[in-house]
Amino acid sequence: MADKIVLEIPRYSPERDVKPHFEEFEVPVHKEWVVLDALNYIKDQVDGSLTYRWSCRMGICGSCGMMVDGEPKLSCATFLSSYSRNGNKLRVEPLRYFPIIRDLVTELSDFLVKLKAVKPWLIRQEEPPLSEGEFLQTPEQLEQYKQYSMCINCTLCYAACPVVGLDPVFVGPAAIALAQRYNQDSRDQGAGDRMAVLAHPEGIWGCTFVGECTRVCPKHVDPAGAIQQYKLKAALDWVKSFVTPLGRKNTDVRREAAND
Amino acid sequence: MFAVKQPTTKVLPLYQEFHPRWYRPRVSVYWWLGQWQYLKFILREISSVFVAVFVVITLLQLRALRAGPEAYARFQHWLQSPIALAINGISLFFVLFHTITWFNLAPRAMAVRFRGKRLPEILIAAPNYVVWALVSAGVTWLVLR
Amino acid sequence: MDASSHDVLLVGGGGAGLRAAIAAAEVNPKLSIAVVSKVYPMRSHTVSAEGGAAGVVKGDDSLDEHAYDTISGGDWLCDQDAVEAFVKEAPQELLQLERWGCPWSREPDGHIAVRAFGGMKRRRTWFAADKTGFHMLHTLFQTTLKFDPITRYDEWFVTKLLVDDGRVDGVVAIELMSGKIQAITAKAVILCTGGCGRVFPFTTNANIKNGDGMALAYRAGASLKDMEFVQYHPTGLPFTGILITEAARAEGGYLLNKDGYRYLQDYNLGKPQPNPVMRSMELGPRDRLSQAFVMEDQKGRTLATPYGSVVHLDLRHLGEKIINSKLPFVRELCLKYQNLDPVKELIPVRPVVHYMMGGVSTDMNGATPLAGLYAAGEVACVSINGANRLGSNSLSECLVFGARAGKAAALYAAEQKAADDKAMAQANDERKRLEAQFLHKQGGRERVATIREQMQKAIEKSAGIYREETSLAEGANKLFELQERYQDIVLDDRSRTFNTELEGALELGFMLDVAESIVQCALHRTESRGAHQRTDFPARDDENFLAHSLVFRKPDGSSRVEYLPVKVTRWAPGERVYGEQAPESPQQIPQAVPAGRAG
């Protein structure tokens, strides 16, 4: 194993640069080091102006997503040693398809707008008083949505999705999976409220099922699955609307969606 | 231990204080060439063109049939030409490619649960292949009997 | 200079901050509420909490038992009125979170499931597998999205509290993206910035845990309480310091020394049984377990690794099924970061700095003596944690006291007038200070990383698991020297846009103040209690120290330590008993006085 590796990092500062340019930093490779440790080494010892986000370094806060050797990765969960064979060079870039604020820091406000747009909170028609205790939910019902509740908002799936790159208004994998997290929750009654954003050309129908979002997800959320399942349901609902008698009230649809 | 770097003070004329300009990288026209997964996706999308080619050939065949035995013989002769064979060969490849990749993705799109547990992927994908094989066998029987 | 104005302003968007924001919005929907956070709220460190949140919910349990476990676990340094309020409101808060969609783990019949936890006599820890904090934080964050009166300032770093005439008027903050430094005024400010684990070199805490709120309050004239009580969690992975949750032991994990022996039986923590026994052995309190590790290490019965001595956590006998269903994150972390599978292998662990019992001194409503300033969560010291916090009390604390502080601040803010121009002038001065000291500074030769490393080494050496006068005094001197050298700091990065080096330097300034308060409080408390163990004063001294340390900042920047008596309502100080002798039922709880005679 090599004891040194060269990181190639695109540097961009709006105050000095028109566009990013690559800089190289030689860093030691220790067995326990992840890519983030190498970045911290550079920031502490070589160049304090290197700019990136990080916090928990245990793969749960979702801050440190980057393109490592062309793949979206959490830099805290990607060992440096796995790249020491690559001719001793490793490219670390900001997550693809996002605007870049500086160096490795991407701009996230658009993602947060999309996250809010899908109404990711528990929607109830009626709210019984707290004294009536918890909503009952069996482990099987929990299992229905648990996978989709594991998203850490790291945005790796957006960096993996070519549709996000080509069509910036596409709601995107994480937000749709989060909507499905609530739609599938036995306590939620808001599937009808979320339909307008989801069953839309920029919602699920924007997805062309490349499947990369699921492959890169560090938490095995499977957004691609969430989207295709919703497509199937939306298509069936559409067919059903022809079969069932006219004049059905909107609330019936909602209730049914909630019970699905 | 390390020399202190002298900070750069030169400021780009484009920059207005406190108004960060985000750098927006442009997506290359050839984005799909860089990665096998993307290429596979594009190939699957393109396969629809060849499905259409199959349909057009079948329609032409029907027209030839209606035009009488002579026209049909001419059409059959054309089908044996290297160009027609090549077109059909390529189309067959793409249709197979589309079918197989699609069947393999089917378990993603359908979450079938049995006693609270999601069925394993193979149980969703396998029936597709079984039905495909049965239909193919039926068609083969119809054509060759 | 730009400025914006709100009624209630939260500094920090973790569990306590978001709970407080919702509480304030619910009390008075007309109020304008701001959440100012240096990271996007879902990155806050609450996200890393694993094991669970305590709240009495099952029929075999009682509020008194939860209170007694908490108070005895805290070595009688808890304020008992606060503990009583806490145990009463915790179940309501956890239930409220369920109503907002938190995916709590369930019993087969659909009711909330609870698990055992260290130092707790009954099962009362609500959990969402072993990602409880993650699920709580995301549920809270997603719920805040539906409240229009809540404005978020994501990635804004607060550098100073605006104080005028003994009243807090808001904050000065840097918008990281643009580098803009501006005032955000508010009638009430609630600090919810969490702990300060990063003061130490080896910690479970995220990079953002720099004691910001503690230092902000301290510099504004508020006092910090019980800063000498730093919790070491007994089971962290070596090198990374990643936490292996106490739930691993609650589900039945063993702690083994290098001979495969369950060494805790030698430290007055009970006799080993195959299945977990409450308040016994591996389910003893964290301070005693971490201290037992040091003793075991001194006897040479630990294993040496390049990153310090370790003992082993053994989960193998639990089997793959239990580990996957109850401890999936533990398995994931071991596989990803330690390259081992706990289903088949032993996990190397060592004590690691985890939690700060002390913090900004507040009353039961999160209010500080400084008008308009509130604090809740780990940054605050109410105090319900005393000298040692029990695992799973802190998430509940974030909710209970976050909600209390949010309500109290909302009521207070509705009565106040908006801040005047003096606040603007102060903000302008702060901008000039930051520019002169960092961005436009000439000369200087100290690097942020160098001073940070030396601070961490100094505090570990002086205020670790065991402390004594000489090393504490040396630590205090070293910190004084580092404070001086901090003035000579120079940054590579002078730009406005997303200047994380400037942020790091400001955080270091905060940490130096916090480190000093820890060492000073530890130096002055000449007894041993809970997580504060003095080898030169090994006994607990209730006569002199049944009291909270309060540390104030003097105008010259040095500190002054005072004492405030502990509030005792119904549980007179007694001996902390773990193992077989631990009290079995509420009737056996020593010296429990009926509630009516509380005083």
PDB file of N, CA and C in Angstrom, chain A residues 14-15 32 43-44 48 51 53-55 57-59 61-63 76 79 101-102 112 116 120-122 127-130 133-135 137 139 145 149 151-153 181-182 187 219, chain C residues 40 43 50 95 98-99 101-103 106-107 110-112 134-135 142 145-146 152 155 177 203 206-208 239-240 307 332 336-337 447 452 492-493 495-498 500-501:
ATOM      1  N   PRO A  14     -15.530  32.577  -5.594  1.00  0.00           N
ATOM      2  CA  PRO A  14     -16.171  33.578  -6.459  1.00  0.00           C
ATOM      3  C   PRO A  14     -15.455  34.913  -6.419  1.00  0.00           C
ATOM      4  N   GLU A  15     -14.646  35.112  -5.367  1.00  0.00           N
ATOM      5  CA  GLU A  15     -13.974  36.403  -5.253  1.00  0.00           C
ATOM      6  C   GLU A  15     -12.733  36.476  -6.137  1.00  0.00           C
ATOM      7  N   GLU A  32      -6.549   3.708   8.657  1.00  0.00           N
ATOM      8  CA  GLU A  32      -7.848   4.077   9.213  1.00  0.00           C
ATOM      9  C   GLU A  32      -8.429   5.326   8.554  1.00  0.00           C
ATOM     10  N   LYS A  43      -6.519  20.924   5.401  1.00  0.00           N
ATOM     11  CA  LYS A  43      -7.001  22.179   5.975  1.00  0.00           C
ATOM     12  C   LYS A  43      -6.173  22.584   7.201  1.00  0.00           C
ATOM     13  N   ASP A  44      -5.849  21.592   8.050  1.00  0.00           N
ATOM     14  CA  ASP A  44      -5.112  21.905   9.274  1.00  0.00           C
ATOM     15  C   ASP A  44      -3.646  22.212   9.016  1.00  0.00           C
ATOM     16  N   GLY A  48      -5.367  26.336   4.874  1.00  0.00           N
ATOM     17  CA  GLY A  48      -6.570  26.568   5.686  1.00  0.00           C
ATOM     18  C   GLY A  48      -7.752  27.088   4.897  1.00  0.00           C
ATOM     19  N   THR A  51     -12.193  24.526   1.387  1.00  0.00           N
ATOM     20  CA  THR A  51     -13.541  24.687   1.938  1.00  0.00           C
ATOM     21  C   THR A  51     -14.433  23.503   1.599  1.00  0.00           C
ATOM     22  N   ARG A  53     -17.847  20.905   3.693  1.00  0.00           N
ATOM     23  CA  ARG A  53     -18.697  20.740   4.863  1.00  0.00           C
ATOM     24  C   ARG A  53     -18.437  19.376   5.495  1.00  0.00           C
ATOM     25  N   TRP A  54     -18.474  19.326   6.801  1.00  0.00           N
ATOM     26  CA  TRP A  54     -18.477  18.028   7.490  1.00  0.00           C
ATOM     27  C   TRP A  54     -18.940  18.238   8.917  1.00  0.00           C
ATOM     28  N   SER A  55     -19.440  17.165   9.542  1.00  0.00           N
ATOM     29  CA  SER A  55     -19.777  17.280  10.947  1.00  0.00           C
ATOM     30  C   SER A  55     -19.614  15.978  11.724  1.00  0.00           C
ATOM     31  N   ARG A  57     -18.943  12.772  11.073  1.00  0.00           N
ATOM     32  CA  ARG A  57     -18.016  11.755  10.569  1.00  0.00           C
ATOM     33  C   ARG A  57     -18.385  10.327  11.027  1.00  0.00           C
ATOM     34  N   MET A  58     -19.708  10.079  11.078  1.00  0.00           N
ATOM     35  CA  MET A  58     -20.164   8.704  11.277  1.00  0.00           C
ATOM     36  C   MET A  58     -21.339   8.379  10.351  1.00  0.00           C
ATOM     37  N   GLY A  59     -21.414   9.098   9.225  1.00  0.00           N
ATOM     38  CA  GLY A  59     -22.354   8.732   8.176  1.00  0.00           C
ATOM     39  C   GLY A  59     -23.819   8.938   8.516  1.00  0.00           C
ATOM     40  N   CYS A  61     -25.076  12.538   9.529  1.00  0.00           N
ATOM     41  CA  CYS A  61     -25.526  13.931   9.441  1.00  0.00           C
ATOM     42  C   CYS A  61     -25.757  14.353   7.992  1.00  0.00           C
ATOM     43  N   GLY A  62     -25.098  13.669   7.052  1.00  0.00           N
ATOM     44  CA  GLY A  62     -25.354  13.945   5.637  1.00  0.00           C
ATOM     45  C   GLY A  62     -24.654  15.166   5.074  1.00  0.00           C
ATOM     46  N   SER A  63     -23.644  15.709   5.761  1.00  0.00           N
ATOM     47  CA  SER A  63     -22.993  16.942   5.309  1.00  0.00           C
ATOM     48  C   SER A  63     -21.939  16.734   4.240  1.00  0.00           C
ATOM     49  N   CYS A  76     -16.815  10.775   4.673  1.00  0.00           N
ATOM     50  CA  CYS A  76     -16.458  10.222   5.981  1.00  0.00           C
ATOM     51  C   CYS A  76     -16.559   8.706   5.992  1.00  0.00           C
ATOM     52  N   PHE A  79     -12.936   4.981   2.477  1.00  0.00           N
ATOM     53  CA  PHE A  79     -11.542   4.848   2.911  1.00  0.00           C
ATOM     54  C   PHE A  79     -10.577   5.262   1.815  1.00  0.00           C
ATOM     55  N   ILE A 101     -20.797  26.870  -4.450  1.00  0.00           N
ATOM     56  CA  ILE A 101     -20.589  28.119  -3.727  1.00  0.00           C
ATOM     57  C   ILE A 101     -19.095  28.394  -3.636  1.00  0.00           C
ATOM     58  N   ARG A 102     -18.381  27.351  -3.222  1.00  0.00           N
ATOM     59  CA  ARG A 102     -16.931  27.482  -3.117  1.00  0.00           C
ATOM     60  C   ARG A 102     -16.307  26.094  -2.991  1.00  0.00           C
ATOM     61  N   LEU A 112     -33.881  22.177  -0.591  1.00  0.00           N
ATOM     62  CA  LEU A 112     -34.767  22.358   0.565  1.00  0.00           C
ATOM     63  C   LEU A 112     -36.160  22.809   0.157  1.00  0.00           C
ATOM     64  N   LYS A 116     -39.592  20.654   1.006  1.00  0.00           N
ATOM     65  CA  LYS A 116     -40.796  21.203   1.643  1.00  0.00           C
ATOM     66  C   LYS A 116     -42.021  21.032   0.750  1.00  0.00           C
ATOM     67  N   PRO A 120     -43.598  17.016   3.791  1.00  0.00           N
ATOM     68  CA  PRO A 120     -43.094  15.863   4.529  1.00  0.00           C
ATOM     69  C   PRO A 120     -43.403  15.964   6.024  1.00  0.00           C
ATOM     70  N   TRP A 121     -44.656  15.941   6.354  1.00  0.00           N
ATOM     71  CA  TRP A 121     -45.038  15.891   7.769  1.00  0.00           C
ATOM     72  C   TRP A 121     -46.327  15.093   7.848  1.00  0.00           C
ATOM     73  N   LEU A 122     -46.667  14.656   9.035  1.00  0.00           N
ATOM     74  CA  LEU A 122     -47.845  13.814   9.188  1.00  0.00           C
ATOM     75  C   LEU A 122     -49.101  14.665   9.029  1.00  0.00           C
ATOM     76  N   GLU A 127     -57.378  15.282  14.769  1.00  0.00           N
ATOM     77  CA  GLU A 127     -56.264  15.099  15.699  1.00  0.00           C
ATOM     78  C   GLU A 127     -56.825  14.793  17.085  1.00  0.00           C
ATOM     79  N   PRO A 128     -56.837  13.525  17.498  1.00  0.00           N
ATOM     80  CA  PRO A 128     -57.354  13.219  18.824  1.00  0.00           C
ATOM     81  C   PRO A 128     -56.450  13.816  19.921  1.00  0.00           C
ATOM     82  N   PRO A 129     -57.007  14.138  21.093  1.00  0.00           N
ATOM     83  CA  PRO A 129     -56.170  14.723  22.141  1.00  0.00           C
ATOM     84  C   PRO A 129     -55.068  13.758  22.585  1.00  0.00           C
ATOM     85  N   LEU A 130     -53.963  14.343  23.081  1.00  0.00           N
ATOM     86  CA  LEU A 130     -52.810  13.536  23.498  1.00  0.00           C
ATOM     87  C   LEU A 130     -53.190  12.489  24.547  1.00  0.00           C
ATOM     88  N   GLY A 133     -53.490   8.820  23.946  1.00  0.00           N
ATOM     89  CA  GLY A 133     -52.322   7.956  23.751  1.00  0.00           C
ATOM     90  C   GLY A 133     -51.827   7.945  22.324  1.00  0.00           C
ATOM     91  N   GLU A 134     -50.925   6.992  22.057  1.00  0.00           N
ATOM     92  CA  GLU A 134     -50.279   6.958  20.752  1.00  0.00           C
ATOM     93  C   GLU A 134     -51.222   6.389  19.699  1.00  0.00           C
ATOM     94  N   PHE A 135     -50.944   6.744  18.421  1.00  0.00           N
ATOM     95  CA  PHE A 135     -51.575   6.028  17.312  1.00  0.00           C
ATOM     96  C   PHE A 135     -50.968   4.633  17.312  1.00  0.00           C
ATOM     97  N   GLN A 137     -49.514   1.317  15.820  1.00  0.00           N
ATOM     98  CA  GLN A 137     -48.868   0.984  14.552  1.00  0.00           C
ATOM     99  C   GLN A 137     -48.085  -0.307  14.768  1.00  0.00           C
ATOM    100  N   PRO A 139     -45.505  -3.486  14.066  1.00  0.00           N
ATOM    101  CA  PRO A 139     -44.184  -3.543  13.420  1.00  0.00           C
ATOM    102  C   PRO A 139     -44.294  -3.761  11.913  1.00  0.00           C
ATOM    103  N   TYR A 145     -42.925   1.640   5.693  1.00  0.00           N
ATOM    104  CA  TYR A 145     -42.313   2.916   5.290  1.00  0.00           C
ATOM    105  C   TYR A 145     -40.920   3.123   5.871  1.00  0.00           C
ATOM    106  N   SER A 149     -37.811   6.184   5.550  1.00  0.00           N
ATOM    107  CA  SER A 149     -37.585   7.158   6.621  1.00  0.00           C
ATOM    108  C   SER A 149     -36.095   7.276   6.951  1.00  0.00           C
ATOM    109  N   CYS A 151     -33.641   8.355   5.053  1.00  0.00           N
ATOM    110  CA  CYS A 151     -32.904   9.329   4.246  1.00  0.00           C
ATOM    111  C   CYS A 151     -32.237  10.376   5.125  1.00  0.00           C
ATOM    112  N   ILE A 152     -30.932  10.621   4.889  1.00  0.00           N
ATOM    113  CA  ILE A 152     -30.200  11.610   5.681  1.00  0.00           C
ATOM    114  C   ILE A 152     -30.025  12.931   4.929  1.00  0.00           C
ATOM    115  N   ASN A 153     -30.695  13.087   3.794  1.00  0.00           N
ATOM    116  CA  ASN A 153     -30.628  14.326   2.998  1.00  0.00           C
ATOM    117  C   ASN A 153     -29.202  14.673   2.563  1.00  0.00           C
ATOM    118  N   ARG A 181     -42.474   8.090   2.217  1.00  0.00           N
ATOM    119  CA  ARG A 181     -42.315   7.725   3.620  1.00  0.00           C
ATOM    120  C   ARG A 181     -43.596   8.086   4.381  1.00  0.00           C
ATOM    121  N   TYR A 182     -44.170   9.253   4.104  1.00  0.00           N
ATOM    122  CA  TYR A 182     -45.398   9.648   4.796  1.00  0.00           C
ATOM    123  C   TYR A 182     -46.625   8.993   4.170  1.00  0.00           C
ATOM    124  N   ARG A 187     -50.320   6.107   9.878  1.00  0.00           N
ATOM    125  CA  ARG A 187     -50.926   7.191  10.652  1.00  0.00           C
ATOM    126  C   ARG A 187     -51.270   8.395   9.788  1.00  0.00           C
ATOM    127  N   LYS A 219     -27.734   4.877   2.615  1.00  0.00           N
ATOM    128  CA  LYS A 219     -28.622   4.373   3.661  1.00  0.00           C
ATOM    129  C   LYS A 219     -29.644   3.383   3.114  1.00  0.00           C
TER     130      LYS A 219
ATOM    131  N   TYR C  40     -27.318  23.239   8.349  1.00  0.00           N
ATOM    132  CA  TYR C  40     -28.727  22.940   8.081  1.00  0.00           C
ATOM    133  C   TYR C  40     -29.249  22.138   9.258  1.00  0.00           C
ATOM    134  N   ARG C  43     -28.560  18.518  10.073  1.00  0.00           N
ATOM    135  CA  ARG C  43     -27.175  18.096  10.320  1.00  0.00           C
ATOM    136  C   ARG C  43     -26.824  18.185  11.802  1.00  0.00           C
ATOM    137  N   GLU C  50     -28.216   7.634  19.514  1.00  0.00           N
ATOM    138  CA  GLU C  50     -28.586   6.310  19.043  1.00  0.00           C
ATOM    139  C   GLU C  50     -29.635   5.620  19.921  1.00  0.00           C
ATOM    140  N   LEU C  95     -44.768  11.330  23.440  1.00  0.00           N
ATOM    141  CA  LEU C  95     -46.041  11.029  22.786  1.00  0.00           C
ATOM    142  C   LEU C  95     -46.345  12.065  21.703  1.00  0.00           C
ATOM    143  N   GLU C  98     -44.576  11.252  18.711  1.00  0.00           N
ATOM    144  CA  GLU C  98     -45.233  10.155  18.000  1.00  0.00           C
ATOM    145  C   GLU C  98     -46.321  10.723  17.111  1.00  0.00           C
ATOM    146  N   ARG C  99     -47.066  11.681  17.640  1.00  0.00           N
ATOM    147  CA  ARG C  99     -48.156  12.301  16.873  1.00  0.00           C
ATOM    148  C   ARG C  99     -47.642  13.072  15.668  1.00  0.00           C
ATOM    149  N   GLY C 101     -45.227  11.942  13.932  1.00  0.00           N
ATOM    150  CA  GLY C 101     -44.778  10.957  12.958  1.00  0.00           C
ATOM    151  C   GLY C 101     -43.493  10.235  13.262  1.00  0.00           C
ATOM    152  N   CYS C 102     -42.896  10.469  14.440  1.00  0.00           N
ATOM    153  CA  CYS C 102     -41.638   9.786  14.753  1.00  0.00           C
ATOM    154  C   CYS C 102     -41.836   8.261  14.675  1.00  0.00           C
ATOM    155  N   PRO C 103     -40.996   7.563  13.928  1.00  0.00           N
ATOM    156  CA  PRO C 103     -41.186   6.110  13.771  1.00  0.00           C
ATOM    157  C   PRO C 103     -40.651   5.308  14.951  1.00  0.00           C
ATOM    158  N   ARG C 106     -42.075  -0.523  17.885  1.00  0.00           N
ATOM    159  CA  ARG C 106     -43.375  -0.905  18.437  1.00  0.00           C
ATOM    160  C   ARG C 106     -43.387  -2.312  18.997  1.00  0.00           C
ATOM    161  N   GLU C 107     -44.347  -2.548  19.901  1.00  0.00           N
ATOM    162  CA  GLU C 107     -44.683  -3.901  20.346  1.00  0.00           C
ATOM    163  C   GLU C 107     -45.496  -4.553  19.221  1.00  0.00           C
ATOM    164  N   GLY C 110     -48.796  -2.966  18.472  1.00  0.00           N
ATOM    165  CA  GLY C 110     -48.871  -1.605  17.952  1.00  0.00           C
ATOM    166  C   GLY C 110     -48.557  -0.518  18.967  1.00  0.00           C
ATOM    167  N   HIS C 111     -48.418  -0.895  20.245  1.00  0.00           N
ATOM    168  CA  HIS C 111     -48.043   0.108  21.248  1.00  0.00           C
ATOM    169  C   HIS C 111     -46.538   0.399  21.183  1.00  0.00           C
ATOM    170  N   ILE C 112     -46.156   1.539  21.793  1.00  0.00           N
ATOM    171  CA  ILE C 112     -44.751   1.922  21.867  1.00  0.00           C
ATOM    172  C   ILE C 112     -43.942   0.847  22.591  1.00  0.00           C
ATOM    173  N   PHE C 134     -31.615  10.459  15.228  1.00  0.00           N
ATOM    174  CA  PHE C 134     -31.814  10.737  13.800  1.00  0.00           C
ATOM    175  C   PHE C 134     -33.305  10.876  13.486  1.00  0.00           C
ATOM    176  N   HIS C 135     -34.101   9.897  13.947  1.00  0.00           N
ATOM    177  CA  HIS C 135     -35.527   9.952  13.640  1.00  0.00           C
ATOM    178  C   HIS C 135     -36.212  11.124  14.352  1.00  0.00           C
ATOM    179  N   GLN C 142     -38.936  18.151   9.863  1.00  0.00           N
ATOM    180  CA  GLN C 142     -39.987  18.100   8.850  1.00  0.00           C
ATOM    181  C   GLN C 142     -41.276  18.733   9.386  1.00  0.00           C
ATOM    182  N   LEU C 145     -41.399  22.509   9.093  1.00  0.00           N
ATOM    183  CA  LEU C 145     -41.629  23.036   7.746  1.00  0.00           C
ATOM    184  C   LEU C 145     -43.065  23.511   7.550  1.00  0.00           C
ATOM    185  N   LYS C 146     -43.993  22.963   8.342  1.00  0.00           N
ATOM    186  CA  LYS C 146     -45.389  23.374   8.140  1.00  0.00           C
ATOM    187  C   LYS C 146     -45.758  24.623   8.933  1.00  0.00           C
ATOM    188  N   ARG C 152     -36.055  30.263   8.846  1.00  0.00           N
ATOM    189  CA  ARG C 152     -34.757  29.635   9.125  1.00  0.00           C
ATOM    190  C   ARG C 152     -33.617  30.455   8.560  1.00  0.00           C
ATOM    191  N   GLU C 155     -27.064  27.918   7.994  1.00  0.00           N
ATOM    192  CA  GLU C 155     -25.645  28.231   7.802  1.00  0.00           C
ATOM    193  C   GLU C 155     -25.358  29.710   8.090  1.00  0.00           C
ATOM    194  N   MET C 177     -22.595  31.791   3.513  1.00  0.00           N
ATOM    195  CA  MET C 177     -22.556  31.793   2.053  1.00  0.00           C
ATOM    196  C   MET C 177     -22.019  33.101   1.482  1.00  0.00           C
ATOM    197  N   THR C 203     -13.598  12.253  21.234  1.00  0.00           N
ATOM    198  CA  THR C 203     -14.995  12.485  21.602  1.00  0.00           C
ATOM    199  C   THR C 203     -15.943  11.876  20.577  1.00  0.00           C
ATOM    200  N   ALA C 206     -19.769  15.577  17.248  1.00  0.00           N
ATOM    201  CA  ALA C 206     -19.515  16.030  15.887  1.00  0.00           C
ATOM    202  C   ALA C 206     -18.607  17.251  15.893  1.00  0.00           C
ATOM    203  N   ASN C 207     -18.080  17.554  14.721  1.00  0.00           N
ATOM    204  CA  ASN C 207     -17.175  18.684  14.560  1.00  0.00           C
ATOM    205  C   ASN C 207     -17.798  20.031  14.947  1.00  0.00           C
ATOM    206  N   ILE C 208     -19.133  20.069  14.983  1.00  0.00           N
ATOM    207  CA  ILE C 208     -19.810  21.345  15.252  1.00  0.00           C
ATOM    208  C   ILE C 208     -20.021  21.587  16.744  1.00  0.00           C
ATOM    209  N   PHE C 239      -9.746   5.339  17.771  1.00  0.00           N
ATOM    210  CA  PHE C 239      -9.414   6.202  16.640  1.00  0.00           C
ATOM    211  C   PHE C 239     -10.556   7.142  16.279  1.00  0.00           C
ATOM    212  N   THR C 240     -11.693   6.619  15.804  1.00  0.00           N
ATOM    213  CA  THR C 240     -12.745   7.534  15.356  1.00  0.00           C
ATOM    214  C   THR C 240     -13.526   8.112  16.526  1.00  0.00           C
ATOM    215  N   TYR C 307      -4.293   3.298  19.181  1.00  0.00           N
ATOM    216  CA  TYR C 307      -5.124   4.443  19.592  1.00  0.00           C
ATOM    217  C   TYR C 307      -5.580   4.301  21.033  1.00  0.00           C
ATOM    218  N   GLU C 332     -23.760  -1.623  11.305  1.00  0.00           N
ATOM    219  CA  GLU C 332     -23.332  -0.817  10.160  1.00  0.00           C
ATOM    220  C   GLU C 332     -22.040  -0.046  10.479  1.00  0.00           C
ATOM    221  N   LYS C 336     -18.508  -0.620   8.688  1.00  0.00           N
ATOM    222  CA  LYS C 336     -18.005   0.448   7.830  1.00  0.00           C
ATOM    223  C   LYS C 336     -16.734   1.084   8.367  1.00  0.00           C
ATOM    224  N   TYR C 337     -16.661   1.275   9.679  1.00  0.00           N
ATOM    225  CA  TYR C 337     -15.567   2.066  10.222  1.00  0.00           C
ATOM    226  C   TYR C 337     -14.526   1.237  10.966  1.00  0.00           C
ATOM    227  N   ARG C 447      -1.386  29.068  13.970  1.00  0.00           N
ATOM    228  CA  ARG C 447      -2.426  28.410  13.176  1.00  0.00           C
ATOM    229  C   ARG C 447      -3.539  27.912  14.083  1.00  0.00           C
ATOM    230  N   ARG C 452      -5.661  24.527  18.672  1.00  0.00           N
ATOM    231  CA  ARG C 452      -6.748  23.610  18.994  1.00  0.00           C
ATOM    232  C   ARG C 452      -6.187  22.292  19.539  1.00  0.00           C
ATOM    233  N   ASP C 492      -5.171  31.644   6.673  1.00  0.00           N
ATOM    234  CA  ASP C 492      -4.809  31.566   5.256  1.00  0.00           C
ATOM    235  C   ASP C 492      -5.909  32.204   4.418  1.00  0.00           C
ATOM    236  N   ASP C 493      -7.115  32.112   4.936  1.00  0.00           N
ATOM    237  CA  ASP C 493      -8.304  32.441   4.149  1.00  0.00           C
ATOM    238  C   ASP C 493      -8.865  33.803   4.570  1.00  0.00           C
ATOM    239  N   SER C 495     -11.142  35.424   2.533  1.00  0.00           N
ATOM    240  CA  SER C 495     -12.282  35.755   1.681  1.00  0.00           C
ATOM    241  C   SER C 495     -13.582  35.791   2.483  1.00  0.00           C
ATOM    242  N   ARG C 496     -14.586  36.369   1.881  1.00  0.00           N
ATOM    243  CA  ARG C 496     -15.889  36.492   2.521  1.00  0.00           C
ATOM    244  C   ARG C 496     -16.693  35.202   2.370  1.00  0.00           C
ATOM    245  N   THR C 497     -16.637  34.642   1.164  1.00  0.00           N
ATOM    246  CA  THR C 497     -17.542  33.550   0.821  1.00  0.00           C
ATOM    247  C   THR C 497     -17.195  32.263   1.551  1.00  0.00           C
ATOM    248  N   PHE C 498     -18.125  31.770   2.314  1.00  0.00           N
ATOM    249  CA  PHE C 498     -18.029  30.490   3.010  1.00  0.00           C
ATOM    250  C   PHE C 498     -16.656  30.279   3.647  1.00  0.00           C
ATOM    251  N   THR C 500     -14.720  28.906   6.104  1.00  0.00           N
ATOM    252  CA  THR C 500     -14.775  27.941   7.210  1.00  0.00           C
ATOM    253  C   THR C 500     -13.555  28.053   8.120  1.00  0.00           C
ATOM    254  N   GLU C 501     -12.492  28.673   7.623  1.00  0.00           N
ATOM    255  CA  GLU C 501     -11.340  28.844   8.509  1.00  0.00           C
ATOM    256  C   GLU C 501     -11.638  29.918   9.551  1.00  0.00           C
TER     257      GLU C 501
END
